Amino acid sequence: MTVLEVAPRGPLSGTIHVPGDKSISHRALLLNALATGDARVRGLLRGEDVMRSLAAIRALGVVVDDDGETLVVHGTGALTEPEDVVDCGNSGTTLRLLAGILAAEPFHAVLTGDDSLRGRPMGRVVTPLRALGARLDGRQDGTRAPLAVRGGTIAPGARFDLPVASAQVKTALLLAGRRGGIAVREPDTSRDHTERMLRRMGADLAVDDAGWLTLAPTPSLAPLDVDVPGDLSSAAFWMVAAAIVPGSCLTLPRVLVNPTRAGVLDALRAMGADVVVTPVDAPGAEEVADVVVRHRPLHGARIDGALALRCLDELPVLAIAAATASGRTVIADAAELRVKESDRIARVVAGLTALGVDVVERPDGMVITGGPLVGPAPIDAHGDHRIAMAFAVAACVAPGGVRIAGAEAIATSYPTFLADLDRVRAG
Ligand code: S3P
């Protein structure tokens, strides 16, 4: 286990080209693996999670060339049975999207992952896939990884009303039901990258007034070249760092700002942050912008409802911003945080408490009253990349610094994070 020590070192300044977006990187590989023809992918995130998706499609018989810059996915419209267990590591996106893909394939496959992934709930995807006609079995109540999948003919025209908004589950169902058509509805709109990509690959997807998203029968998909924009979720660490460290200014070029994802920009503005977003031309299906954040004292805000969903992955680092702000911040309607790579509500509350912050845990979030952070503080990342990076940001303003156990998890989504931190702190 790697223990990372970070201590304050003055203002942060400069430009950070954050790595490619994780959600789009997974989809660029997994969706193009289903297409018929060659797709070029540039700017792919080379983090451990996405490398799991790459290894998985290769294990399913898809040839991928990689010159270190551009990957070419040679889709044939067909997958083959993997010879061995497919290890998704820490990546919930890999496991859930693959479960959907494999539900429609007439062969046997076993999906597993690390301790964290094997402990995460999969019933939300397993139950509807079973209802479609796929055979899935797992540990405990039958829904935990390792998951054995034997797919095949999927009932056409099925409809699912999802109890929880989840892009992973929505995507899994769309991919499972793509050949015969399927309709899904969520209580709120989760990130819509899959819909945008499928449309560009030739699929007919429509949303009606009642919120049903219907995918017409899609016998084949055209390959889609993807230029992966910078990951907004990775950029969020720098946005908060620049906002809270006095004297800082960071520029983040070409970051994804898809509105279904961009709640962190709204949340920071609601806290009084100085955030300038300049849209740039981008060839793909997604909105991209240059983002500049300058230090300015923050105040508390309420982050709940649809806004909380639009910044769910960024809530741990927004909690750090809240801890340094004046007044109270309420984070609510975010119970999903408890079933991410760790229980992120519990981890953030424990970490902030160690830093001397007044924080009250709630079932669906927390209430934070801002004040000075007091280090040195021991933090346990519990194998969760976003917890490790959020507290590395906190360390920039915590006298005495922070010691983060389990910081190796950072490599799942942002392998160059510590190098970038060192560089912008050197001025
Ligand atoms: C993701 C969807 C979200 C998000 C995760 C990536 C995706 O999870 O938290 O980091 O790429 O579809 P849920 O779909 O479970 O909400």
CSV table of C-alpha atoms and ligand atoms in Angstrom, one decimal:
chain,number,residue,atom,x,y,z
A,1,MET,CA,0.0,0.0,0.0
A,2,THR,CA,1.3,3.5,-0.9
A,3,VAL,CA,1.2,6.2,1.7
A,4,LEU,CA,1.2,9.6,0.1
A,5,GLU,CA,2.3,12.7,2.1
A,6,VAL,CA,1.1,16.1,0.9
A,7,ALA,CA,1.7,19.4,2.7
A,8,PRO,CA,0.8,23.0,1.8
A,9,ARG,CA,3.2,24.7,-0.5
A,10,GLY,CA,1.7,28.0,-1.6
A,11,PRO,CA,-0.3,28.9,-4.6
A,12,LEU,CA,-1.0,26.7,-7.6
A,13,SER,CA,-0.5,28.1,-11.1
A,14,GLY,CA,-0.2,27.0,-14.7
A,15,THR,CA,-2.0,24.9,-17.2
A,16,ILE,CA,-3.0,21.3,-16.8
A,17,HIS,CA,-4.1,19.1,-19.7
A,18,VAL,CA,-6.1,16.5,-17.8
A,19,PRO,CA,-6.2,13.0,-19.2
A,20,GLY,CA,-9.1,11.8,-21.4
A,21,ASP,CA,-12.6,11.4,-20.0
A,22,LYS,CA,-13.1,8.0,-18.3
A,23,SER,CA,-16.7,7.5,-19.2
A,24,ILE,CA,-16.1,8.4,-22.9
A,25,SER,CA,-12.9,6.3,-23.0
A,26,HIS,CA,-14.8,3.2,-21.8
A,27,ARG,CA,-17.6,3.7,-24.3
A,28,ALA,CA,-15.2,4.5,-27.2
A,29,LEU,CA,-13.8,1.0,-26.7
A,30,LEU,CA,-16.9,-1.0,-25.7
A,31,LEU,CA,-19.3,0.5,-28.2
A,32,ASN,CA,-16.8,0.3,-31.1
A,33,ALA,CA,-16.2,-3.3,-30.2
A,34,LEU,CA,-19.8,-3.9,-31.3
A,35,ALA,CA,-19.5,-2.0,-34.5
A,36,THR,CA,-18.7,-3.3,-37.9
A,37,GLY,CA,-15.6,-1.6,-39.2
A,38,ASP,CA,-12.5,0.3,-38.0
A,39,ALA,CA,-12.7,3.2,-35.4
A,40,ARG,CA,-9.9,5.5,-34.4
A,41,VAL,CA,-9.7,6.6,-30.8
A,42,ARG,CA,-7.4,9.4,-29.8
A,43,GLY,CA,-6.8,10.9,-26.3
A,44,LEU,CA,-7.9,7.7,-24.6
A,45,LEU,CA,-7.5,7.7,-20.8
A,46,ARG,CA,-4.6,5.3,-20.0
A,47,GLY,CA,-5.8,4.7,-16.5
A,48,GLU,CA,-6.2,1.2,-15.0
A,49,ASP,CA,-10.0,1.2,-15.3
A,50,VAL,CA,-10.0,1.9,-19.0
A,51,MET,CA,-7.2,-0.6,-19.6
A,52,ARG,CA,-9.5,-3.2,-18.1
A,53,SER,CA,-12.1,-2.4,-20.8
A,54,LEU,CA,-9.4,-2.6,-23.5
A,55,ALA,CA,-8.2,-6.0,-22.2
A,56,ALA,CA,-11.8,-7.2,-22.0
A,57,ILE,CA,-12.7,-6.4,-25.6
A,58,ARG,CA,-9.5,-8.1,-26.7
A,59,ALA,CA,-10.5,-11.2,-24.6
A,60,LEU,CA,-13.8,-11.1,-26.5
A,61,GLY,CA,-12.0,-11.5,-29.8
A,62,VAL,CA,-11.8,-7.8,-30.9
A,63,VAL,CA,-8.5,-6.8,-32.5
A,64,VAL,CA,-7.2,-3.4,-31.3
A,65,ASP,CA,-4.0,-1.8,-32.7
A,66,ASP,CA,-2.4,0.7,-30.4
A,67,ASP,CA,0.6,2.9,-31.4
A,68,GLY,CA,0.6,4.6,-28.0
A,69,GLU,CA,-1.3,7.6,-29.4
A,70,THR,CA,-4.2,6.3,-31.5
A,71,LEU,CA,-6.0,3.1,-31.0
A,72,VAL,CA,-7.8,1.4,-33.9
A,73,VAL,CA,-10.7,-0.9,-32.9
A,74,HIS,CA,-11.4,-3.4,-35.6
A,75,GLY,CA,-15.0,-4.3,-35.0
A,76,THR,CA,-16.5,-7.2,-36.9
A,77,GLY,CA,-20.0,-7.0,-35.5
A,78,ALA,CA,-19.3,-10.2,-33.6
A,79,LEU,CA,-17.7,-11.1,-30.3
A,80,THR,CA,-16.3,-14.5,-29.3
A,81,GLU,CA,-16.4,-16.5,-26.1
A,82,PRO,CA,-13.6,-15.5,-23.7
A,83,GLU,CA,-11.2,-18.3,-22.8
A,84,ASP,CA,-10.8,-17.1,-19.2
A,85,VAL,CA,-12.4,-15.1,-16.5
A,86,VAL,CA,-12.6,-11.4,-17.5
A,87,ASP,CA,-11.1,-9.3,-14.6
A,88,CYS,CA,-12.6,-5.8,-14.5
A,89,GLY,CA,-10.3,-4.7,-11.6
A,90,ASN,CA,-11.8,-1.7,-9.8
A,91,SER,CA,-14.0,-0.7,-12.7
A,92,GLY,CA,-17.7,-0.7,-12.2
A,93,THR,CA,-18.2,0.8,-15.6
A,94,THR,CA,-16.4,-2.1,-17.3
A,95,LEU,CA,-18.3,-4.7,-15.4
A,96,ARG,CA,-21.8,-3.3,-15.8
A,97,LEU,CA,-21.5,-2.3,-19.4
A,98,LEU,CA,-20.0,-5.7,-20.2
A,99,ALA,CA,-22.8,-7.5,-18.4
A,100,GLY,CA,-25.2,-5.7,-20.7
A,101,ILE,CA,-23.2,-6.5,-23.8
A,102,LEU,CA,-22.7,-10.2,-22.9
A,103,ALA,CA,-26.4,-10.6,-22.1
A,104,ALA,CA,-27.0,-10.5,-25.8
A,105,GLU,CA,-24.2,-12.9,-26.8
A,106,PRO,CA,-24.8,-16.7,-27.0
A,107,PHE,CA,-21.9,-17.8,-24.9
A,108,HIS,CA,-20.5,-18.1,-21.4
A,109,ALA,CA,-18.4,-15.5,-19.7
A,110,VAL,CA,-17.4,-14.7,-16.1
A,111,LEU,CA,-16.9,-11.2,-14.9
A,112,THR,CA,-15.0,-10.5,-11.8
A,113,GLY,CA,-13.1,-7.6,-10.1
A,114,ASP,CA,-11.1,-6.5,-7.1
A,115,ASP,CA,-12.4,-6.6,-3.5
A,116,SER,CA,-14.2,-3.3,-3.9
A,117,LEU,CA,-15.9,-4.3,-7.1
A,118,ARG,CA,-16.9,-7.7,-5.8
A,119,GLY,CA,-18.6,-6.0,-2.9
A,120,ARG,CA,-20.6,-3.5,-5.0
A,121,PRO,CA,-24.3,-4.1,-5.7
A,122,MET,CA,-24.9,-5.5,-9.2
A,123,GLY,CA,-28.6,-6.4,-8.7
A,124,ARG,CA,-29.6,-3.2,-10.4
A,125,VAL,CA,-28.2,-4.5,-13.6
A,126,VAL,CA,-28.5,-8.3,-13.1
A,127,THR,CA,-32.3,-8.2,-12.3
A,128,PRO,CA,-33.4,-6.4,-15.5
A,129,LEU,CA,-31.0,-8.4,-17.7
A,130,ARG,CA,-32.5,-11.6,-16.3
A,131,ALA,CA,-35.9,-10.3,-17.1
A,132,LEU,CA,-34.7,-9.8,-20.7
A,133,GLY,CA,-33.9,-13.5,-20.9
A,134,ALA,CA,-30.2,-13.6,-20.1
A,135,ARG,CA,-28.9,-16.1,-17.6
A,136,LEU,CA,-26.7,-14.4,-14.9
A,137,ASP,CA,-25.6,-15.9,-11.6
A,138,GLY,CA,-23.3,-14.5,-8.9
A,139,ARG,CA,-22.3,-14.8,-5.3
A,140,GLN,CA,-24.5,-14.3,-2.2
A,141,ASP,CA,-28.0,-13.4,-3.4
A,142,GLY,CA,-26.9,-14.3,-6.9
A,143,THR,CA,-26.0,-10.8,-8.0
A,144,ARG,CA,-22.5,-10.1,-6.7
A,145,ALA,CA,-19.4,-10.6,-8.9
A,146,PRO,CA,-17.9,-12.9,-9.9
A,147,LEU,CA,-20.8,-12.9,-12.3
A,148,ALA,CA,-21.4,-15.8,-14.7
A,149,VAL,CA,-23.3,-14.7,-17.8
A,150,ARG,CA,-24.7,-16.8,-20.5
A,151,GLY,CA,-26.6,-14.6,-22.9
A,152,GLY,CA,-28.6,-15.2,-26.0
A,153,THR,CA,-31.8,-14.2,-27.5
A,154,ILE,CA,-33.1,-11.1,-25.7
A,155,ALA,CA,-36.8,-10.4,-25.6
A,156,PRO,CA,-37.5,-7.6,-28.1
A,157,GLY,CA,-39.3,-4.3,-27.1
A,158,ALA,CA,-38.8,-4.6,-23.3
A,159,ARG,CA,-39.5,-1.6,-21.1
A,160,PHE,CA,-37.7,-0.8,-17.8
A,161,ASP,CA,-38.5,1.9,-15.3
A,162,LEU,CA,-35.3,2.2,-13.4
A,163,PRO,CA,-35.6,3.0,-9.7
A,164,VAL,CA,-32.3,4.8,-9.6
A,165,ALA,CA,-30.8,7.1,-12.2
A,166,SER,CA,-27.6,5.4,-13.4
A,167,ALA,CA,-25.8,5.8,-16.7
A,168,GLN,CA,-24.1,2.4,-16.2
A,169,VAL,CA,-27.4,0.6,-15.8
A,170,LYS,CA,-29.1,2.6,-18.6
A,171,THR,CA,-26.2,1.8,-20.9
A,172,ALA,CA,-26.1,-1.9,-20.0
A,173,LEU,CA,-29.8,-2.3,-20.8
A,174,LEU,CA,-29.6,-0.3,-24.1
A,175,LEU,CA,-26.7,-2.5,-25.2
A,176,ALA,CA,-28.4,-5.8,-24.2
A,177,GLY,CA,-31.6,-4.8,-26.0
A,178,ARG,CA,-30.1,-3.2,-29.0
A,179,ARG,CA,-30.8,-5.8,-31.6
A,180,GLY,CA,-34.6,-6.1,-30.9
A,181,GLY,CA,-35.1,-2.6,-29.5
A,182,ILE,CA,-35.7,-1.6,-25.8
A,183,ALA,CA,-37.1,1.3,-23.8
A,184,VAL,CA,-35.7,2.6,-20.5
A,185,ARG,CA,-36.7,5.4,-18.2
A,186,GLU,CA,-34.8,7.0,-15.2
A,187,PRO,CA,-36.1,9.1,-12.4
A,188,ASP,CA,-33.6,11.8,-13.5
A,189,THR,CA,-31.3,12.1,-16.5
A,190,SER,CA,-27.9,10.5,-15.8
A,191,ARG,CA,-25.0,11.2,-18.1
A,192,ASP,CA,-26.0,10.7,-21.7
A,193,HIS,CA,-22.7,9.8,-23.5
A,194,THR,CA,-24.0,6.5,-24.6
A,195,GLU,CA,-27.1,8.0,-26.3
A,196,ARG,CA,-24.9,10.6,-28.1
A,197,MET,CA,-22.5,8.0,-29.3
A,198,LEU,CA,-25.1,5.4,-30.4
A,199,ARG,CA,-26.9,8.0,-32.4
A,200,ARG,CA,-23.6,8.9,-34.2
A,201,MET,CA,-23.2,5.1,-34.9
A,202,GLY,CA,-26.5,5.0,-36.7
A,203,ALA,CA,-28.9,4.0,-33.9
A,204,ASP,CA,-32.4,5.5,-33.8
A,205,LEU,CA,-33.0,6.7,-30.2
A,206,ALA,CA,-35.9,8.9,-29.2
A,207,VAL,CA,-37.1,10.4,-25.9
A,208,ASP,CA,-40.8,11.0,-25.4
A,209,ASP,CA,-42.6,13.5,-23.1
A,210,ALA,CA,-42.9,10.9,-20.3
A,211,GLY,CA,-39.2,10.4,-20.3
A,212,TRP,CA,-39.0,7.0,-22.0
A,213,LEU,CA,-35.8,6.6,-24.0
A,214,THR,CA,-36.5,4.2,-26.8
A,215,LEU,CA,-33.9,2.5,-28.9
A,216,ALA,CA,-35.3,1.1,-32.2
A,217,PRO,CA,-34.1,-2.4,-33.3
A,218,THR,CA,-30.4,-1.9,-34.3
A,219,PRO,CA,-29.0,-4.9,-36.3
A,220,SER,CA,-25.6,-3.2,-36.8
A,221,LEU,CA,-23.6,-0.2,-35.6
A,222,ALA,CA,-21.2,1.9,-37.7
A,223,PRO,CA,-17.8,2.5,-36.2
A,224,LEU,CA,-17.2,5.9,-34.6
A,225,ASP,CA,-13.9,7.8,-34.5
A,226,VAL,CA,-13.6,9.4,-31.1
A,227,ASP,CA,-11.4,12.3,-29.9
A,228,VAL,CA,-11.7,11.9,-26.1
A,229,PRO,CA,-12.0,15.3,-24.4
A,230,GLY,CA,-10.4,16.0,-21.0
A,231,ASP,CA,-12.1,14.4,-18.0
A,232,LEU,CA,-14.3,16.9,-16.2
A,233,SER,CA,-14.2,14.7,-13.1
A,234,SER,CA,-10.3,14.8,-13.1
A,235,ALA,CA,-10.4,18.6,-13.8
A,236,ALA,CA,-12.7,19.0,-10.8
A,237,PHE,CA,-9.7,18.4,-8.4
A,238,TRP,CA,-7.9,21.3,-10.0
A,239,MET,CA,-10.9,23.5,-10.0
A,240,VAL,CA,-11.3,23.1,-6.3
A,241,ALA,CA,-7.6,23.4,-5.6
A,242,ALA,CA,-7.4,26.7,-7.5
A,243,ALA,CA,-10.5,27.9,-5.8
A,244,ILE,CA,-9.4,27.3,-2.2
A,245,VAL,CA,-5.6,27.9,-2.3
A,246,PRO,CA,-5.0,31.7,-1.9
A,247,GLY,CA,-3.2,33.2,-4.9
A,248,SER,CA,-3.9,30.3,-7.3
A,249,CYS,CA,-5.0,30.3,-10.9
A,250,LEU,CA,-5.2,27.2,-13.1
A,251,THR,CA,-6.2,26.8,-16.7
A,252,LEU,CA,-7.7,23.5,-17.9
A,253,PRO,CA,-7.9,23.3,-21.7
A,254,ARG,CA,-10.4,21.1,-23.6
A,255,VAL,CA,-12.4,19.7,-20.8
A,256,LEU,CA,-15.7,17.9,-21.3
A,257,VAL,CA,-18.7,20.1,-20.2
A,258,ASN,CA,-21.6,18.0,-21.2
A,259,PRO,CA,-24.5,19.5,-19.2
A,260,THR,CA,-25.6,16.1,-17.8
A,261,ARG,CA,-22.1,15.9,-16.2
A,262,ALA,CA,-21.2,19.6,-15.5
A,263,GLY,CA,-22.9,20.1,-12.1
A,264,VAL,CA,-19.5,20.8,-10.5
A,265,LEU,CA,-19.3,24.1,-12.5
A,266,ASP,CA,-22.7,25.1,-11.1
A,267,ALA,CA,-22.0,24.0,-7.6
A,268,LEU,CA,-18.7,25.9,-7.5
A,269,ARG,CA,-20.4,29.0,-8.9
A,270,ALA,CA,-23.1,28.6,-6.2
A,271,MET,CA,-20.3,28.7,-3.7
A,272,GLY,CA,-19.0,32.0,-5.2
A,273,ALA,CA,-16.1,30.5,-7.1
A,274,ASP,CA,-14.4,32.4,-9.9
A,275,VAL,CA,-14.9,30.0,-12.8
A,276,VAL,CA,-14.6,31.0,-16.5
A,277,VAL,CA,-15.8,28.6,-19.1
A,278,THR,CA,-15.0,29.3,-22.8
A,279,PRO,CA,-16.5,26.8,-25.2
A,280,VAL,CA,-14.2,25.5,-27.9
A,281,ASP,CA,-14.9,23.8,-31.2
A,282,ALA,CA,-14.8,20.0,-30.9
A,283,PRO,CA,-15.3,17.4,-33.6
A,284,GLY,CA,-17.3,14.9,-31.6
A,285,ALA,CA,-20.7,14.6,-30.0
A,286,GLU,CA,-19.8,16.3,-26.7
A,287,GLU,CA,-19.5,19.9,-25.6
A,288,VAL,CA,-15.9,20.9,-24.8
A,289,ALA,CA,-14.5,24.1,-23.1
A,290,ASP,CA,-11.4,25.7,-21.7
A,291,VAL,CA,-11.9,26.3,-18.0
A,292,VAL,CA,-10.0,28.8,-15.9
A,293,VAL,CA,-10.4,28.9,-12.1
A,294,ARG,CA,-8.9,31.6,-9.8
A,295,HIS,CA,-8.8,31.7,-6.0
A,296,ARG,CA,-11.7,33.6,-4.4
A,297,PRO,CA,-13.1,33.0,-0.9
A,298,LEU,CA,-16.0,30.6,-1.0
A,299,HIS,CA,-19.3,30.4,0.9
A,300,GLY,CA,-21.6,27.5,1.7
A,301,ALA,CA,-24.3,26.3,-0.6
A,302,ARG,CA,-26.9,23.6,-1.0
A,303,ILE,CA,-26.1,20.7,-3.4
A,304,ASP,CA,-29.1,18.4,-3.8
A,305,GLY,CA,-31.7,17.0,-6.3
A,306,ALA,CA,-30.7,17.1,-10.0
A,307,LEU,CA,-27.6,19.1,-9.2
A,308,ALA,CA,-26.2,16.4,-6.9
A,309,LEU,CA,-26.8,13.8,-9.7
A,310,ARG,CA,-24.9,16.0,-12.2
A,311,CYS,CA,-21.9,16.2,-9.9
A,312,LEU,CA,-22.1,12.9,-8.0
A,313,ASP,CA,-18.5,11.9,-8.7
A,314,GLU,CA,-17.2,15.3,-7.8
A,315,LEU,CA,-19.0,15.5,-4.5
A,316,PRO,CA,-15.9,14.3,-2.5
A,317,VAL,CA,-13.8,17.2,-3.7
A,318,LEU,CA,-16.7,19.6,-3.5
A,319,ALA,CA,-16.9,18.6,0.2
A,320,ILE,CA,-13.3,19.8,0.5
A,321,ALA,CA,-14.3,23.1,-1.0
A,322,ALA,CA,-17.2,23.3,1.5
A,323,ALA,CA,-14.9,22.6,4.4
A,324,THR,CA,-12.8,25.7,3.6
A,325,ALA,CA,-15.8,27.9,2.8
A,326,SER,CA,-17.6,30.3,5.1
A,327,GLY,CA,-20.9,29.0,6.4
A,328,ARG,CA,-22.8,25.8,5.9
A,329,THR,CA,-23.0,23.5,2.9
A,330,VAL,CA,-25.7,20.8,2.7
A,331,ILE,CA,-25.1,17.8,0.4
A,332,ALA,CA,-28.3,15.8,0.0
A,333,ASP,CA,-30.0,13.3,-2.3
A,334,ALA,CA,-26.6,11.6,-2.9
A,335,ALA,CA,-27.1,8.2,-1.2
A,336,GLU,CA,-25.6,6.6,-4.4
A,337,LEU,CA,-22.2,7.9,-3.1
A,338,ARG,CA,-22.4,5.0,-0.6
A,339,VAL,CA,-22.1,2.4,-3.4
A,340,LYS,CA,-19.2,3.8,-5.4
A,341,GLU,CA,-15.6,2.5,-5.2
A,342,SER,CA,-16.0,3.1,-1.4
A,343,ASP,CA,-18.7,4.4,0.8
A,344,ARG,CA,-17.8,8.0,-0.2
A,345,ILE,CA,-20.1,9.6,2.4
A,346,ALA,CA,-18.4,7.7,5.2
A,347,ARG,CA,-14.9,8.2,3.8
A,348,VAL,CA,-15.3,12.0,3.3
A,349,VAL,CA,-16.9,12.4,6.8
A,350,ALA,CA,-14.0,10.4,8.4
A,351,GLY,CA,-11.4,12.4,6.5
A,352,LEU,CA,-12.9,15.8,7.2
A,353,THR,CA,-13.3,14.9,10.9
A,354,ALA,CA,-9.6,14.0,11.0
A,355,LEU,CA,-8.9,17.5,9.6
A,356,GLY,CA,-10.9,19.1,12.5
A,357,VAL,CA,-13.9,20.0,10.3
A,358,ASP,CA,-17.4,20.3,11.7
A,359,VAL,CA,-19.2,17.7,9.6
A,360,VAL,CA,-22.4,15.8,10.2
A,361,GLU,CA,-23.1,12.6,8.3
A,362,ARG,CA,-26.6,12.0,6.9
A,363,PRO,CA,-27.9,8.9,5.1
A,364,ASP,CA,-27.9,10.7,1.8
A,365,GLY,CA,-25.1,13.2,2.2
A,366,MET,CA,-23.6,15.5,4.9
A,367,VAL,CA,-23.7,18.9,6.4
A,368,ILE,CA,-20.4,20.7,6.5
A,369,THR,CA,-19.6,23.9,8.4
A,370,GLY,CA,-16.5,25.5,6.9
A,371,GLY,CA,-13.5,26.6,8.9
A,372,PRO,CA,-9.7,26.2,8.9
A,373,LEU,CA,-8.4,22.6,8.3
A,374,VAL,CA,-6.0,21.3,10.9
A,375,GLY,CA,-3.3,18.7,10.0
A,376,PRO,CA,-1.4,16.5,10.2
A,377,ALA,CA,-4.3,14.2,9.4
A,378,PRO,CA,-4.2,10.4,8.6
A,379,ILE,CA,-6.6,9.6,5.8
A,380,ASP,CA,-7.5,6.1,4.5
A,381,ALA,CA,-8.5,6.2,0.8
A,382,HIS,CA,-10.0,2.7,1.1
A,383,GLY,CA,-8.8,1.9,-2.4
A,384,ASP,CA,-10.9,4.8,-3.8
A,385,HIS,CA,-9.1,7.1,-6.3
A,386,ARG,CA,-11.5,10.0,-5.8
A,387,ILE,CA,-11.1,9.9,-2.1
A,388,ALA,CA,-7.3,9.9,-2.4
A,389,MET,CA,-7.3,12.9,-4.8
A,390,ALA,CA,-9.9,14.9,-2.9
A,391,PHE,CA,-7.7,14.7,0.3
A,392,ALA,CA,-4.5,15.5,-1.7
A,393,VAL,CA,-6.4,18.8,-2.6
A,394,ALA,CA,-7.4,19.3,1.1
A,395,ALA,CA,-3.7,18.9,2.0
A,396,CYS,CA,-2.8,22.0,0.0
A,397,VAL,CA,-4.5,24.1,2.7
A,398,ALA,CA,-4.1,22.0,5.8
A,399,PRO,CA,-1.2,23.1,7.9
A,400,GLY,CA,0.7,20.0,8.9
A,401,GLY,CA,-0.5,18.2,5.7
A,402,VAL,CA,-2.2,14.9,5.1
A,403,ARG,CA,-1.0,11.3,5.0
A,404,ILE,CA,-3.1,9.3,2.6
A,405,ALA,CA,-3.0,5.5,2.8
A,406,GLY,CA,-4.0,3.6,-0.3
A,407,ALA,CA,-3.1,6.4,-2.7
A,408,GLU,CA,-2.1,3.9,-5.4
A,409,ALA,CA,-5.8,3.8,-6.3
A,410,ILE,CA,-5.2,7.2,-8.1
A,411,ALA,CA,-3.9,5.2,-11.0
A,412,THR,CA,-7.4,3.9,-11.8
A,413,SER,CA,-8.5,7.2,-13.3
A,414,TYR,CA,-5.6,9.7,-13.2
A,415,PRO,CA,-2.1,8.1,-13.4
A,416,THR,CA,-0.3,11.5,-13.8
A,417,PHE,CA,-2.2,13.3,-10.9
A,418,LEU,CA,0.8,13.6,-8.6
A,419,ALA,CA,3.2,14.7,-11.3
A,420,ASP,CA,0.6,17.4,-12.3
A,421,LEU,CA,0.3,18.4,-8.6
A,422,ASP,CA,4.0,18.8,-8.2
A,423,ARG,CA,4.3,20.8,-11.4
A,424,VAL,CA,1.6,23.4,-10.7
A,425,ARG,CA,2.8,23.8,-7.1
A,426,ALA,CA,6.3,24.6,-8.4
A,427,GLY,CA,4.6,27.5,-10.2
B,1,S3P,C1,-20.5,6.3,-15.0
B,1,S3P,C2,-21.6,6.5,-14.4
B,1,S3P,C3,-21.8,6.9,-13.0
B,1,S3P,C4,-20.4,7.4,-12.4
B,1,S3P,C5,-19.3,6.5,-12.8
B,1,S3P,C6,-19.2,6.4,-14.3
B,1,S3P,C7,-20.5,5.9,-16.4
B,1,S3P,O1,-22.2,5.7,-12.2
B,1,S3P,O2,-20.5,7.5,-11.0
B,1,S3P,O3,-18.1,7.0,-12.3
B,1,S3P,O4,-19.4,6.0,-17.1
B,1,S3P,O5,-21.5,5.5,-16.9
B,1,S3P,P1,-23.7,5.2,-12.1
B,1,S3P,O6,-24.1,4.9,-13.5
B,1,S3P,O7,-23.7,4.0,-11.3
B,1,S3P,O8,-24.5,6.3,-11.5
